[in-house]
Coordinates of C-alpha atoms in Angstrom, one line a residue:
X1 CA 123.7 52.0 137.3
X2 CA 122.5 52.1 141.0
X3 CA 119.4 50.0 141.7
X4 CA 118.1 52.9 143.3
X5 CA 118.5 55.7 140.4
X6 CA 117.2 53.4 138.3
X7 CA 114.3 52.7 140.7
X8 CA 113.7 56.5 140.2
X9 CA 113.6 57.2 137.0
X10 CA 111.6 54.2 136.1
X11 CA 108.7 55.7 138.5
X12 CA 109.5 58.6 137.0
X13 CA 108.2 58.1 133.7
X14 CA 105.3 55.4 134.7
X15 CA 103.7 58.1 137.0
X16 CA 103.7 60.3 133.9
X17 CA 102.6 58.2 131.5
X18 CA 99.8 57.5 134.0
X19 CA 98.8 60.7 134.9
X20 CA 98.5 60.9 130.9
X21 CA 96.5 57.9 130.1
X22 CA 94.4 58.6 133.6
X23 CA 93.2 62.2 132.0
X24 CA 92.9 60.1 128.4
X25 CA 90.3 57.6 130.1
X26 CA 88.1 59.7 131.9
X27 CA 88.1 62.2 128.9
X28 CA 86.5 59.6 127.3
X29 CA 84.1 59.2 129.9
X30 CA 83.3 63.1 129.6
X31 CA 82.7 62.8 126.0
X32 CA 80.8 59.3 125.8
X33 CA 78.4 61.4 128.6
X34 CA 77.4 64.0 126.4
X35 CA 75.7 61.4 124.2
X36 CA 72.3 60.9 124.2
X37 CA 71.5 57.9 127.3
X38 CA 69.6 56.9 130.2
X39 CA 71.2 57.4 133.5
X40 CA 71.6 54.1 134.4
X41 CA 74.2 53.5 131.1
X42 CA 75.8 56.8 132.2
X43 CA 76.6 55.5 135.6
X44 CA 77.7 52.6 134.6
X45 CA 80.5 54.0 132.6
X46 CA 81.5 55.4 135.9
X47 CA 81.8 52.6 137.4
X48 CA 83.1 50.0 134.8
X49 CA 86.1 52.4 134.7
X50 CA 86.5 52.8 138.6
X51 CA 86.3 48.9 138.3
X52 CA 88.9 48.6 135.7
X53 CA 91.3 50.8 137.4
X54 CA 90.8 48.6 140.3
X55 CA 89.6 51.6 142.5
X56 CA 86.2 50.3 143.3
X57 CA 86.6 49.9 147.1
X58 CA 89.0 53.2 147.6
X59 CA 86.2 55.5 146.1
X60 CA 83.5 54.0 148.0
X61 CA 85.3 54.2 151.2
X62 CA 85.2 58.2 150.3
X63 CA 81.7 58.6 148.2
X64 CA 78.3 57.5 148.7
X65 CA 77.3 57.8 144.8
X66 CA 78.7 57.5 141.5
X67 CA 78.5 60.5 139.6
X68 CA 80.8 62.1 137.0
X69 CA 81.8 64.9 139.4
X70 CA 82.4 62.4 142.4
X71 CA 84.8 60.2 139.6
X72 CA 86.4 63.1 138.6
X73 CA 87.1 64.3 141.6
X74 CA 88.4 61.2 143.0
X75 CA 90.7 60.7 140.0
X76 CA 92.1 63.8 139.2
X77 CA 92.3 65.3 142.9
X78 CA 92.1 63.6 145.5
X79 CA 95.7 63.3 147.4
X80 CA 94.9 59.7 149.0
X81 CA 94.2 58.0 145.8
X82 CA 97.7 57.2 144.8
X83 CA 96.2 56.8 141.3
X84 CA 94.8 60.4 141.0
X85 CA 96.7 62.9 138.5
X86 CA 97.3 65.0 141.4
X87 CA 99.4 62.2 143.3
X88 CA 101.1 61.1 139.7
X89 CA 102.3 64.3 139.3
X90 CA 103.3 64.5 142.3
X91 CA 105.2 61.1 142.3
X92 CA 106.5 62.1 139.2
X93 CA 108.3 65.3 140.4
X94 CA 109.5 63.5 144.2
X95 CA 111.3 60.8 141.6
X96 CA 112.9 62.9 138.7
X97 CA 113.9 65.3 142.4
X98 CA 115.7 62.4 144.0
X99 CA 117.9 61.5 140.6
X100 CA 118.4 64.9 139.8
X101 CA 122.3 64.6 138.9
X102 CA 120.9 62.0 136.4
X103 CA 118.7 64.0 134.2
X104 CA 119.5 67.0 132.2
X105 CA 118.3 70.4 133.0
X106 CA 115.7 70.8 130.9
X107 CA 113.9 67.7 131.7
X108 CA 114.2 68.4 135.9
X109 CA 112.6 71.9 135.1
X110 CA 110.0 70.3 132.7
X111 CA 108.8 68.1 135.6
X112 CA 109.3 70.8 138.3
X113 CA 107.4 73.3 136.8
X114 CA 104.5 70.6 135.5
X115 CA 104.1 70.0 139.2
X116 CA 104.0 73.4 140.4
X117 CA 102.0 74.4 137.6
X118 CA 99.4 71.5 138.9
X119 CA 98.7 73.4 141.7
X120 CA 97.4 76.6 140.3
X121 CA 95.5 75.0 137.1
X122 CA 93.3 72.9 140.5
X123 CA 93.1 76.1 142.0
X124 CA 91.5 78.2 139.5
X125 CA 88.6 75.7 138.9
X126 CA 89.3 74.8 135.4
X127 CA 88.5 71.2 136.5
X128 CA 84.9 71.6 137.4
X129 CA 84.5 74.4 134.4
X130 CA 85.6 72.5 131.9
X131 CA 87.1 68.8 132.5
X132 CA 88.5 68.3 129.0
X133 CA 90.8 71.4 128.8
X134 CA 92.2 70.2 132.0
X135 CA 92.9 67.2 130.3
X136 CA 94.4 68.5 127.2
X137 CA 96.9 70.5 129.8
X138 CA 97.8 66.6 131.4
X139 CA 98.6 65.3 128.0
X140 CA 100.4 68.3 126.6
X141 CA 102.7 67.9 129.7
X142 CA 103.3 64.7 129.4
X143 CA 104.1 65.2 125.7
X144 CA 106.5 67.6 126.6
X145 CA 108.2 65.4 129.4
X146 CA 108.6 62.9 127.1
X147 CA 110.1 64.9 124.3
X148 CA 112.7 67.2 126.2
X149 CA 113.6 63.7 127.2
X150 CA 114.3 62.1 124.0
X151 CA 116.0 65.4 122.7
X152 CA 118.6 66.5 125.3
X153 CA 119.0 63.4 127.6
X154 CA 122.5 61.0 126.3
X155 CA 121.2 57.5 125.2
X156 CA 122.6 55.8 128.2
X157 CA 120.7 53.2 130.7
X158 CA 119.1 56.3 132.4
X159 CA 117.0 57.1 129.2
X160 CA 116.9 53.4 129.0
X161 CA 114.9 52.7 132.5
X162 CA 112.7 56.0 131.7
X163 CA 111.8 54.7 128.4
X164 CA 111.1 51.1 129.8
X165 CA 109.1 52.7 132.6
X166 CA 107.2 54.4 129.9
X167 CA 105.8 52.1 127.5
X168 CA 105.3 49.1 130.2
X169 CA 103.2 51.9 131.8
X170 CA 101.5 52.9 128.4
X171 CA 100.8 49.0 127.6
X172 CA 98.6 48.4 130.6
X173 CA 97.0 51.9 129.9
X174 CA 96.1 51.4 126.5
X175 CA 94.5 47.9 127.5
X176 CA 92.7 49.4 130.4
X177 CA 91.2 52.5 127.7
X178 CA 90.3 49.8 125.4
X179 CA 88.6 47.7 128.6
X180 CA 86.2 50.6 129.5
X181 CA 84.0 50.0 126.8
X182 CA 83.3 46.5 127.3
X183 CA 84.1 45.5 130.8
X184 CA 80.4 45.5 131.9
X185 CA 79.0 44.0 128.4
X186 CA 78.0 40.5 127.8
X187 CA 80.6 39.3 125.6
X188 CA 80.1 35.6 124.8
X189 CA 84.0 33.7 123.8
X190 CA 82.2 33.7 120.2
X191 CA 81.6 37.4 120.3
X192 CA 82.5 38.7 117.5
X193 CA 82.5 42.9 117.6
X194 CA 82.3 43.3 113.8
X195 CA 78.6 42.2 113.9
X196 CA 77.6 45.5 116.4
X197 CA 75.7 48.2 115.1
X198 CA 78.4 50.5 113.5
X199 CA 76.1 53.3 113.8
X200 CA 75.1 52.7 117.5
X201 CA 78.7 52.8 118.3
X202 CA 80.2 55.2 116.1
X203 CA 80.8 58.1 118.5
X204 CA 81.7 55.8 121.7
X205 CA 84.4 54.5 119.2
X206 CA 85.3 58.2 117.7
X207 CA 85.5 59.1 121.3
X208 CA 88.1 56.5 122.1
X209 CA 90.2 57.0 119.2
X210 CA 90.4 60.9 119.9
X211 CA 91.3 60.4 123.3
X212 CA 94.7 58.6 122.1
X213 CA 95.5 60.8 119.5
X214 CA 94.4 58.2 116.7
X215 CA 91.1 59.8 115.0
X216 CA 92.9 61.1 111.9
X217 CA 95.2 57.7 112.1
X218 CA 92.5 55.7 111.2
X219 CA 91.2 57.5 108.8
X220 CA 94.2 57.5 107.5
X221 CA 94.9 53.7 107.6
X222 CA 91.2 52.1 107.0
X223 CA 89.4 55.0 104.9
X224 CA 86.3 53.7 105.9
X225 CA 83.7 54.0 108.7
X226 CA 84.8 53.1 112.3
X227 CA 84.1 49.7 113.7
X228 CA 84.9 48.4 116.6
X229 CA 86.9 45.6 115.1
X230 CA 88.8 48.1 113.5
X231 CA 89.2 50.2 116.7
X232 CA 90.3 47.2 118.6
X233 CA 93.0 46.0 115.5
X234 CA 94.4 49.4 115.3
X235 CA 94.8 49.8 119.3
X236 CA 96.3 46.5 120.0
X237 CA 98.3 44.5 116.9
X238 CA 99.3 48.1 114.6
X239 CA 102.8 48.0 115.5
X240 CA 102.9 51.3 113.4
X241 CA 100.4 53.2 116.2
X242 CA 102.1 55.0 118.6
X243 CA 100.2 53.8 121.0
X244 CA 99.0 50.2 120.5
X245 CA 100.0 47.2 122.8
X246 CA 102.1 45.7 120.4
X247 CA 104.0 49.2 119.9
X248 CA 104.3 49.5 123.6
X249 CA 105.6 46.0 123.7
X250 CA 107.8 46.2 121.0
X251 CA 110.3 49.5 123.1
X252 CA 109.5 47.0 126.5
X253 CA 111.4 44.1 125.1
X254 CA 114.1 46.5 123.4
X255 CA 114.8 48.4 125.8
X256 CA 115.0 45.0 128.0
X257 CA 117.7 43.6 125.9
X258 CA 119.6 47.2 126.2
X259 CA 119.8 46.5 130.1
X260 CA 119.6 43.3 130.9
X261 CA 121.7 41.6 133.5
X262 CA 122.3 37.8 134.7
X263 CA 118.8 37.9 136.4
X264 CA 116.6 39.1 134.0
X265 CA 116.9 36.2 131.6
X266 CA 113.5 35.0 132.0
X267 CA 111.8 38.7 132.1
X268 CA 113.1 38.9 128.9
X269 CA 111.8 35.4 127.7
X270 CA 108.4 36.6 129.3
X271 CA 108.2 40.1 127.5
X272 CA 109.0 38.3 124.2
X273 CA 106.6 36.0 124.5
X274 CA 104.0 38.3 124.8
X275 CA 105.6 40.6 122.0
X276 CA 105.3 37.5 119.5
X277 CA 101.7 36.6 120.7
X278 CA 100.6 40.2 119.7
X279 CA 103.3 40.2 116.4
X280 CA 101.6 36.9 114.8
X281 CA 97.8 37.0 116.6
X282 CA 95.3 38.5 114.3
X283 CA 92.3 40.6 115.6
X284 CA 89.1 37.9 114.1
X285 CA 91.2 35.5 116.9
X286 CA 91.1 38.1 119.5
X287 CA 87.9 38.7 119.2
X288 CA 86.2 35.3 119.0
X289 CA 88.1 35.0 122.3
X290 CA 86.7 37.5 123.6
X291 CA 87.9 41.1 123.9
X292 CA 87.3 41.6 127.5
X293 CA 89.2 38.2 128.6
X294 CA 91.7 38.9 126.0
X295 CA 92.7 42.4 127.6
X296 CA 92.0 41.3 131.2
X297 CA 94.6 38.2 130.9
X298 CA 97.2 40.9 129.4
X299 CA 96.8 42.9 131.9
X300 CA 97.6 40.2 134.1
X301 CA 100.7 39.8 132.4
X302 CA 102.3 43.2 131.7
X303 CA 101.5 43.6 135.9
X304 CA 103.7 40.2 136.3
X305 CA 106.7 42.0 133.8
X306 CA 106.3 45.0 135.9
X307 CA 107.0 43.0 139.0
X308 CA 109.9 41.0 137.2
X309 CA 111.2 44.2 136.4
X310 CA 111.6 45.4 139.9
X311 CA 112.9 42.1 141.3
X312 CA 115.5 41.8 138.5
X313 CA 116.4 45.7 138.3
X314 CA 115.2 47.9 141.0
X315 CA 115.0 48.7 144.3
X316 CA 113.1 45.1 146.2
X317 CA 110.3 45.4 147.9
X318 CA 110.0 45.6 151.6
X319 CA 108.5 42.7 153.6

């Protein structure tokens, strides 16, 4: 395959994924609002997730204050924030439009009409009326993206690079969701989360869960109250959960092998590495290291894969 087409489709599906996960995190931020808290803590949610998404600077360049509606704006409209729904979408659409011989109908018109449909649902104020059934639209979208994909496209190295593009995407996602919480709290590297008040934190926890579809999944697995220990096991070593790092991991260094080529040797080594950290780590280590640190050093990583990637596979980039 082409450098280039695979270069596309690869975007492609990361600029999905990311539109999806961007509407999962500040859906979170929407619901943790409505909870009874000063100010202060409800700013600071703001900002611990314009931190995270390492968007700190860009927003201040364009707004004086933090506030939800500022935030929201920022993130879901605004077409100079490249990290913005609106420009996701849009990224989304310009790729799958450039590699459109290599995608079936059905996904092209899935992506086409997503992006077109954009455009009316920011129009009609449905954003400002009510942020979280804009966000349900982003995720239904995606979901359907992804599955016209997996049902009408041949298994070839096309699906491949979309499907690589996807879960490297959805790993650094899921980490920065899980990050939200606890990126402006003290966290000692003793700090161990199972000691918290479960009752302080039930419904910032609920509200996490919820906004990656695993509510009903933990019940399901624990049967028990949520705790943050929990929470944090479930999202990052379940390999069974959809949507947990090791999960994501696990369809990265798959798909890896699937494609690989006489360069990407020691991306592979890399991506396995971090697979079998997450495969044999237990969450009582995590923990006492420090969730925070934890997430923020495998963030560092998956950023370092997704530039080994490129340089072994895609299109290089410019000087």
């Amino acid at each position: 395959m082409l450098s280039r087409t695979a270069d596309h489709l690869f975007w492609m599906a990361r600029y999905i994924e990311r539109a999806e996960n961007t509407a999962r995190m500040l859906d979170v931020n929407v619901q943790t609002a409505l909870l009874p808290q000063d100010p202060e803590n409800a700013e600071q949610g703001w900002r611990a997730m314009l931190s995270i998404c390492e968007l700190t600077e860009a927003f201040a360049k364009k707004h004086d204050e933090v506030s939800a509606e500022a935030v929201i704006d920022f993130m879901v409209k605004d077409p100079n924030n490249p990290s913005s729904i609106y420009c996701c979408l849009q990224g989304a659409r310009e790729n799958a439009r450039a590699v459109r011989g290599a995608l079936t109908t059905e996904v092209w018109e899935t992506n086409n009409t997503t992006w077109l449909e954009l455009k009316k649902v920011l129009a009609d104020g449905t954003v400002e009326r009510d942020p979280s059934e804009f966000f349900e639209w982003v995720k239904f979208r995606s979901h359907l993206s992804r599955g016209v994909t997996i049902g009408t496209m041949l298994k070839d190295d096309a699906f491949r690079f979309i499907r690589l593009g996807t879960f490297l995407e959805r790993a650094d996602n899921t980490a920065r969701l899980l990050d939200v919480k606890f990126h402006s709290m003290p966290f000692s590297p003793l700090a161990n989360l199972s000691t918290a008040d479960p009752h302080a934190d039930y419904y910032h926890w609920a509200a996490i869960l919820r906004s990656v579809s695993a509510f009903e999944t933990y019940r399901k697995v624990y049967r028990d109250v949520i705790t943050p220990d929990r929470v944090a096991e479930l999202l990052i070593l379940r390999d069974d959960m959809p949507r947990s790092l090791l999960a994501s991991l696990n369809e990265v260094c798959a798909n890896l092998e699937m494609i690989r080529n006489d360069y990407s040797a020691n991306t592979e080594r890399r991506a396995g590495k971090l697979r079998a950290e997450l495969l044999y780590s237990q969450i009582d280590d995590i923990l006492q290291m420090g969730l925070h640190a934890y997430l923020t050093n495998f963030l560092e990583r998956v950023n370092d894969l997704g530039n080994r990637i490129s340089k072994d596979f895609l299109v290089p980039l410019e000087a």
